Structures are given as C-alpha cells and as structure tokens.
Coordinates of N, CA, C and O in Angstrom, one line a residue:
Q1 N -74.5 11.0 111.1 CA -73.0 11.0 110.4 C -73.2 9.5 110.2 O -73.6 8.4 110.6
V2 N -72.4 9.4 108.9 CA -72.3 8.1 108.2 C -71.7 7.1 108.7 O -70.9 7.6 109.3
Q3 N -71.9 5.9 108.9 CA -71.4 4.7 109.8 C -71.2 4.0 108.4 O -72.2 3.3 108.0
F4 N -70.0 3.5 107.7 CA -69.9 2.4 106.8 C -69.2 1.4 107.5 O -68.3 1.4 108.1
R5 N -69.7 0.3 106.9 CA -69.3 -1.2 107.4 C -69.2 -2.2 106.2 O -69.6 -2.2 105.5
A6 N -67.7 -2.6 106.5 CA -67.4 -3.5 105.7 C -67.2 -5.2 106.3 O -67.3 -5.2 107.2
S7 N -67.9 -6.0 105.5 CA -67.8 -7.4 105.7 C -67.4 -8.1 105.0 O -67.1 -7.6 103.4
G8 N -67.1 -9.4 104.9 CA -66.9 -10.5 104.1 C -65.2 -10.7 104.0 O -64.9 -11.7 103.3
G9 N -64.4 -10.4 104.8 CA -63.1 -10.5 105.2 C -62.9 -12.5 105.5 O -64.0 -12.6 105.9
G10 N -62.0 -12.6 105.4 CA -61.7 -14.0 106.2 C -60.3 -14.4 105.7 O -59.1 -13.6 105.2
S11 N -60.0 -15.3 105.8 CA -58.4 -16.1 105.6 C -58.6 -17.2 104.1 O -59.4 -17.8 104.2
V12 N -57.7 -16.9 103.3 CA -57.5 -17.4 102.3 C -56.2 -18.0 101.5 O -55.5 -17.3 102.2
Q13 N -56.1 -18.8 100.8 CA -54.5 -19.3 100.5 C -54.3 -18.2 98.9 O -55.2 -18.0 98.6
V14 N -53.3 -18.4 99.0 CA -52.8 -17.9 97.6 C -52.9 -18.1 96.5 O -53.6 -19.4 96.5
G15 N -54.0 -17.1 95.7 CA -54.6 -17.5 94.4 C -56.0 -17.7 94.6 O -57.0 -17.4 93.7
G16 N -56.7 -17.3 96.0 CA -58.3 -17.6 96.4 C -58.7 -16.2 95.8 O -58.1 -15.3 95.3
S17 N -60.0 -16.2 96.4 CA -60.5 -15.1 95.9 C -61.7 -14.6 97.3 O -62.3 -15.5 98.1
L18 N -62.2 -13.4 97.3 CA -63.3 -12.9 98.4 C -63.9 -11.5 97.4 O -63.3 -11.0 96.8
T19 N -65.1 -12.0 98.2 CA -65.9 -10.6 97.8 C -66.1 -9.8 99.3 O -66.8 -10.5 100.3
L20 N -66.0 -8.8 99.3 CA -66.4 -7.7 100.1 C -67.7 -7.3 100.2 O -67.7 -6.5 98.8
S21 N -68.0 -6.5 101.2 CA -69.3 -5.8 100.6 C -69.3 -4.6 102.1 O -68.7 -4.6 102.9
C22 N -70.1 -3.7 101.2 CA -69.9 -2.3 102.1 C -71.3 -1.7 102.2 O -72.0 -1.6 100.7
T23 N -71.8 -1.3 103.3 CA -73.3 -0.6 103.3 C -72.8 0.4 104.5 O -71.7 0.3 105.1
A24 N -73.9 1.3 104.5 CA -73.8 2.2 105.2 C -75.3 3.1 106.0 O -76.0 2.4 105.3
S25 N -74.9 3.3 106.8 CA -76.5 3.8 108.1 C -76.3 5.3 108.0 O -75.3 5.7 107.7
G26 N -77.2 5.6 107.9 CA -77.4 7.3 108.2 C -77.8 8.1 106.6 O -78.4 8.9 107.1
R27 N -77.2 7.6 105.7 CA -77.9 8.3 104.7 C -77.5 6.9 103.3 O -77.0 5.9 103.5
V28 N -78.0 7.6 102.1 CA -78.1 6.6 101.3 C -76.8 6.6 100.6 O -75.9 7.5 99.9
I29 N -75.9 5.2 100.5 CA -74.7 4.7 100.1 C -74.6 5.5 98.2 O -73.7 5.6 98.0
S30 N -75.5 5.6 97.7 CA -76.0 5.7 96.1 C -75.2 7.0 96.0 O -75.1 7.2 94.8
A31 N -75.6 7.8 97.0 CA -75.3 9.3 96.6 C -73.8 9.5 96.4 O -73.3 10.7 96.1
F32 N -72.9 8.7 97.1 CA -71.5 8.7 97.2 C -70.5 8.5 96.6 O -70.8 7.3 95.4
A33 N -69.6 9.1 95.9 CA -68.5 8.2 95.3 C -67.6 7.7 96.6 O -67.5 8.1 97.3
M34 N -67.5 6.4 96.3 CA -66.9 5.4 97.4 C -65.4 4.7 96.8 O -65.1 5.0 95.3
G35 N -64.9 4.5 97.7 CA -63.7 3.9 98.0 C -63.4 2.5 98.5 O -64.0 2.7 99.7
W36 N -62.4 2.0 98.3 CA -62.1 0.7 99.2 C -60.5 1.1 99.7 O -59.7 1.3 98.8
Y37 N -60.4 0.8 100.9 CA -59.2 1.5 101.5 C -58.3 -0.1 101.9 O -59.0 -0.8 102.8
H38 N -57.2 -0.2 101.8 CA -56.7 -1.1 102.3 C -55.4 -1.0 103.3 O -54.6 0.3 103.0
Q39 N -55.2 -1.4 104.5 CA -54.3 -1.2 105.4 C -53.4 -2.7 105.8 O -54.1 -3.3 106.3
A40 N -52.4 -2.5 105.2 CA -51.4 -3.5 105.5 C -51.1 -3.7 106.6 O -50.8 -2.5 107.2
P41 N -50.2 -4.7 107.7 CA -49.8 -4.5 108.6 C -48.7 -3.9 109.3 O -47.7 -3.8 108.3
G42 N -48.7 -2.8 110.0 CA -47.6 -2.0 110.0 C -47.6 -0.8 109.1 O -46.4 0.0 109.1
K43 N -48.1 -0.4 108.1 CA -48.5 0.6 107.2 C -49.8 1.4 107.2 O -50.4 1.2 108.1
Q44 N -49.3 2.4 106.6 CA -50.9 3.7 106.3 C -52.1 2.7 105.4 O -51.7 2.2 104.5
R45 N -52.7 3.4 105.7 CA -54.2 3.0 104.8 C -54.0 3.3 103.7 O -53.6 4.5 103.5
S46 N -54.4 2.6 102.4 CA -54.1 3.5 101.4 C -55.6 3.0 100.1 O -56.2 1.9 100.7
L47 N -55.6 3.9 99.3 CA -56.8 3.8 98.5 C -56.5 2.9 97.5 O -55.4 3.1 96.8
I48 N -57.4 1.8 97.3 CA -57.4 1.0 96.0 C -58.0 0.8 95.1 O -57.7 0.4 93.8
A49 N -59.5 1.3 95.5 CA -60.5 0.9 94.4 C -60.8 2.3 94.4 O -61.4 2.9 95.7
T50 N -61.7 2.7 93.8 CA -62.9 3.8 93.9 C -64.1 3.4 92.3 O -63.8 2.9 91.3
I51 N -65.5 4.0 92.9 CA -66.1 3.9 91.9 C -67.4 4.9 91.7 O -67.6 5.6 92.8
I52 N -67.4 6.0 90.8 CA -68.1 7.0 90.6 C -69.1 7.1 89.8 O -68.9 6.1 88.6
N53 N -70.2 7.4 90.1 CA -71.7 7.3 89.3 C -71.8 6.1 88.8 O -72.5 5.6 87.9
G54 N -71.6 4.8 89.6 CA -71.8 3.7 89.4 C -71.1 2.7 87.8 O -71.3 1.7 88.0
R55 N -70.4 3.6 87.4 CA -69.6 2.8 86.3 C -68.3 3.3 86.5 O -67.4 2.5 85.4
D56 N -67.7 4.6 86.5 CA -66.5 5.0 86.6 C -65.7 4.4 87.7 O -65.9 4.6 88.8
T57 N -64.6 3.6 87.5 CA -63.9 3.0 88.3 C -62.6 3.2 88.2 O -61.6 3.4 87.2
N58 N -61.7 3.1 89.0 CA -60.2 3.2 89.0 C -59.6 2.4 90.2 O -60.0 2.2 91.0
Y59 N -58.4 2.1 90.1 CA -57.8 0.9 90.7 C -56.1 1.4 90.9 O -55.2 1.8 90.1
A60 N -55.8 0.7 92.1 CA -54.0 1.4 92.5 C -53.8 -0.1 91.5 O -54.2 -1.0 91.2
D61 N -52.2 0.3 90.9 CA -51.5 -0.5 90.2 C -51.5 -2.0 90.8 O -51.5 -2.7 90.1
S62 N -51.3 -2.2 92.1 CA -51.4 -3.3 92.9 C -52.5 -4.2 92.7 O -52.0 -5.3 93.0
V63 N -53.6 -3.5 92.7 CA -54.8 -4.6 92.6 C -55.5 -4.5 90.9 O -56.0 -5.2 90.7
K64 N -54.7 -3.5 90.1 CA -55.2 -3.6 88.7 C -55.4 -4.9 88.0 O -54.3 -5.4 87.9
G65 N -56.5 -5.3 87.6 CA -56.7 -6.5 87.0 C -57.0 -8.0 87.7 O -57.2 -8.8 87.2
R66 N -56.8 -7.5 89.0 CA -57.4 -8.5 90.1 C -58.4 -8.4 90.7 O -59.4 -9.2 91.3
F67 N -58.8 -7.1 91.1 CA -59.9 -6.7 91.9 C -61.0 -5.6 91.0 O -60.6 -5.1 90.3
T68 N -62.4 -5.9 91.3 CA -63.1 -5.2 90.7 C -63.7 -4.7 91.7 O -64.9 -5.1 92.6
I69 N -64.3 -3.3 91.8 CA -65.3 -2.5 92.4 C -66.3 -2.4 91.9 O -66.7 -2.2 90.6
S70 N -67.9 -2.8 92.6 CA -69.1 -2.8 91.7 C -69.9 -1.8 92.8 O -69.9 -1.9 93.7
R71 N -71.0 -1.4 92.4 CA -71.9 -1.2 93.6 C -73.6 -2.0 92.6 O -73.7 -1.5 91.8
D72 N -74.9 -1.9 93.7 CA -75.7 -2.5 93.6 C -76.9 -1.6 94.2 O -76.8 -1.4 95.4
E73 N -77.3 -0.5 93.5 CA -78.0 0.7 93.6 C -79.5 0.3 94.5 O -79.8 0.9 95.7
D74 N -79.8 -1.1 94.0 CA -81.2 -1.6 94.9 C -80.6 -2.2 96.1 O -81.6 -1.7 97.3
K75 N -79.5 -2.5 96.2 CA -79.6 -3.4 97.7 C -78.1 -2.1 98.2 O -77.9 -2.4 99.8
K76 N -78.1 -0.8 98.0 CA -77.4 0.1 98.5 C -76.0 -0.5 99.0 O -75.6 0.0 100.5
T77 N -75.3 -1.3 98.2 CA -74.4 -1.8 98.6 C -73.0 -1.6 97.5 O -73.2 -1.7 96.5
V78 N -71.9 -1.4 97.9 CA -70.7 -1.3 97.2 C -69.9 -2.5 97.5 O -69.8 -3.1 98.6
Y79 N -69.2 -3.1 96.6 CA -68.6 -4.5 96.6 C -67.2 -4.0 96.0 O -66.7 -3.5 95.3
L80 N -66.4 -5.2 96.5 CA -64.8 -5.3 96.1 C -64.8 -6.9 95.8 O -64.4 -7.6 96.5
R81 N -64.5 -7.2 94.6 CA -64.3 -8.6 94.4 C -62.8 -8.7 93.9 O -62.1 -7.9 93.1
M82 N -62.0 -9.8 94.6 CA -60.8 -9.9 94.9 C -60.3 -11.0 94.2 O -60.7 -12.3 95.0
N83 N -59.5 -11.4 93.1 CA -59.2 -12.3 93.0 C -57.8 -12.5 92.8 O -57.0 -11.5 92.6
S84 N -57.3 -13.7 92.5 CA -55.7 -13.7 92.4 C -55.1 -13.4 93.4 O -54.1 -12.8 93.4
L85 N -55.3 -13.8 94.8 CA -55.3 -13.0 95.8 C -53.7 -13.4 96.4 O -53.3 -14.4 96.1
K86 N -52.7 -12.5 96.8 CA -51.2 -12.4 97.3 C -51.2 -12.2 98.8 O -52.2 -11.3 99.5
P87 N -50.2 -12.7 99.0 CA -49.6 -12.2 100.6 C -49.4 -10.6 100.7 O -50.2 -10.4 102.1
G88 N -49.5 -10.2 100.0 CA -49.3 -8.8 100.3 C -50.8 -8.1 100.2 O -50.9 -6.9 100.7
D89 N -51.6 -8.5 99.7 CA -52.9 -8.5 100.0 C -53.8 -8.8 101.4 O -55.1 -8.0 101.6
T90 N -53.2 -8.9 102.6 CA -53.3 -9.2 103.6 C -53.5 -7.8 104.4 O -52.6 -6.9 104.0
G91 N -54.4 -7.8 105.3 CA -54.6 -6.4 105.9 C -56.1 -6.3 106.0 O -56.8 -7.4 106.2
R92 N -56.2 -5.2 106.5 CA -57.8 -4.5 107.0 C -58.1 -3.7 105.7 O -57.7 -2.9 105.7
Y93 N -59.4 -4.2 105.6 CA -60.0 -3.3 104.3 C -61.1 -2.4 105.1 O -62.1 -3.1 105.3
Y94 N -61.2 -1.0 104.4 CA -62.1 -0.4 104.6 C -63.0 0.1 103.5 O -62.2 0.4 102.7
C95 N -64.1 0.8 103.6 CA -64.7 1.5 102.3 C -65.4 2.5 103.2 O -64.9 2.7 104.2
N96 N -65.4 3.6 102.4 CA -65.6 5.2 102.8 C -65.5 6.2 101.4 O -65.3 5.3 100.3
R97 N -66.0 7.0 102.0 CA -66.4 7.9 100.7 C -65.0 8.5 100.3 O -64.3 8.4 100.9
V98 N -65.1 9.1 98.6 CA -63.8 9.6 98.2 C -64.2 10.7 97.4 O -65.4 11.0 97.1
P99 N -63.6 11.5 97.6 CA -61.9 12.0 97.9 C -61.9 12.4 99.2 O -60.5 12.1 99.9
Q100 N -63.1 12.8 99.7 CA -62.9 13.0 101.4 C -63.3 12.2 102.5 O -64.9 12.1 102.3
P101 N -62.8 11.1 102.8 CA -63.4 9.9 103.8 C -64.0 10.7 105.2 O -63.7 11.6 105.4
E102 N -65.1 10.1 105.6 CA -66.1 10.5 106.6 C -65.5 9.6 107.9 O -64.1 8.8 107.4
S103 N -65.7 9.2 109.0 CA -65.5 8.9 109.9 C -65.3 7.4 109.5 O -66.0 6.7 108.4
W104 N -64.1 6.4 109.9 CA -64.0 5.1 109.8 C -64.7 4.0 110.5 O -64.7 4.3 111.6
G105 N -65.1 3.2 109.9 CA -65.6 2.2 110.5 C -64.3 1.1 110.7 O -63.2 1.5 110.8
Q106 N -64.6 -0.4 111.2 CA -63.8 -1.2 112.0 C -63.2 -1.9 110.7 O -61.9 -2.6 111.1
G107 N -63.9 -1.8 109.6 CA -63.1 -2.2 108.2 C -63.2 -4.1 109.0 O -63.7 -4.4 109.8
T108 N -62.6 -4.9 107.6 CA -62.9 -6.1 107.6 C -61.8 -6.9 107.3 O -60.6 -6.2 106.5
Q109 N -61.0 -7.8 108.2 CA -59.9 -8.6 108.0 C -59.7 -9.7 106.9 O -60.2 -10.5 106.5
V110 N -58.6 -9.5 105.8 CA -58.4 -10.2 105.4 C -56.8 -10.9 105.3 O -56.1 -10.0 105.1
T111 N -56.8 -12.3 105.0 CA -55.6 -13.0 105.6 C -55.2 -13.7 104.5 O -56.1 -14.9 104.2
V112 N -54.1 -13.1 103.7 CA -53.8 -14.4 102.9 C -52.7 -15.3 102.8 O -51.7 -14.6 103.1
S113 N -52.3 -16.7 102.9 CA -51.4 -17.6 103.3 C -51.2 -18.1 102.0 O -51.9 -18.9 101.3
S114 N -49.7 -18.5 101.8 CA -48.9 -19.3 101.3 C -48.9 -20.6 101.7 O -49.7 -21.1 102.7

C-alpha cells in the first residue's frame, strides 16, 4: 500500500511563502496523477492543486495565481510552492493521488498569522 508523506509546513506571516514536499513509499510517485489537499480547521478536506503527466496542472480558484504544483521525477517528489499566504490558507495539507485518493498520511500543518 502506498504511503504519502507531506512535509515542509510551518508558521508564517501573511504574505509569506512556503514550499511543501510530497514523497511516497511503496510505489513510484511519478506513476501517479497527484494532488494537494487542504483541510482548514473545522472544515472538510478539499482538493486545491493537481498535476498530471508532469506538466498539466489545475488549481482551485482560492489558490490560483499564488500556489504552484510541480514534480521532480529524479527526486520522486511532488511540490507545492505557496506564495502570498493568507490566514485562510491555515490548515493541514495532504498529498495523494487524484482522482481517487489512497490511504491518507498525516499531512503537514501550515499556520498563517497576521
């Protein structure tokens, strides 16, 4: 079974930036269409960015123009570059397959404060 591990979260001020990383054990991550999911406090997890075939990307309106998803095939890693962070970006971030997620990892916490 694939285990997805998200890392790189932290606490930043409004307008700051973070880069999240996602790796997988069990199978090669480059074989998957991948997504980043955001779960704000008290809310359901939602899909915010996807990458297919290494270059086709899509974003939720809430992050479009601020976040960039990418993948490094050599490092077998998927990234989420987050710029111009807002308080609403606070929450736990997870990576997983799209469109059908597998088991969820623990995610990584991002806290944006003003």
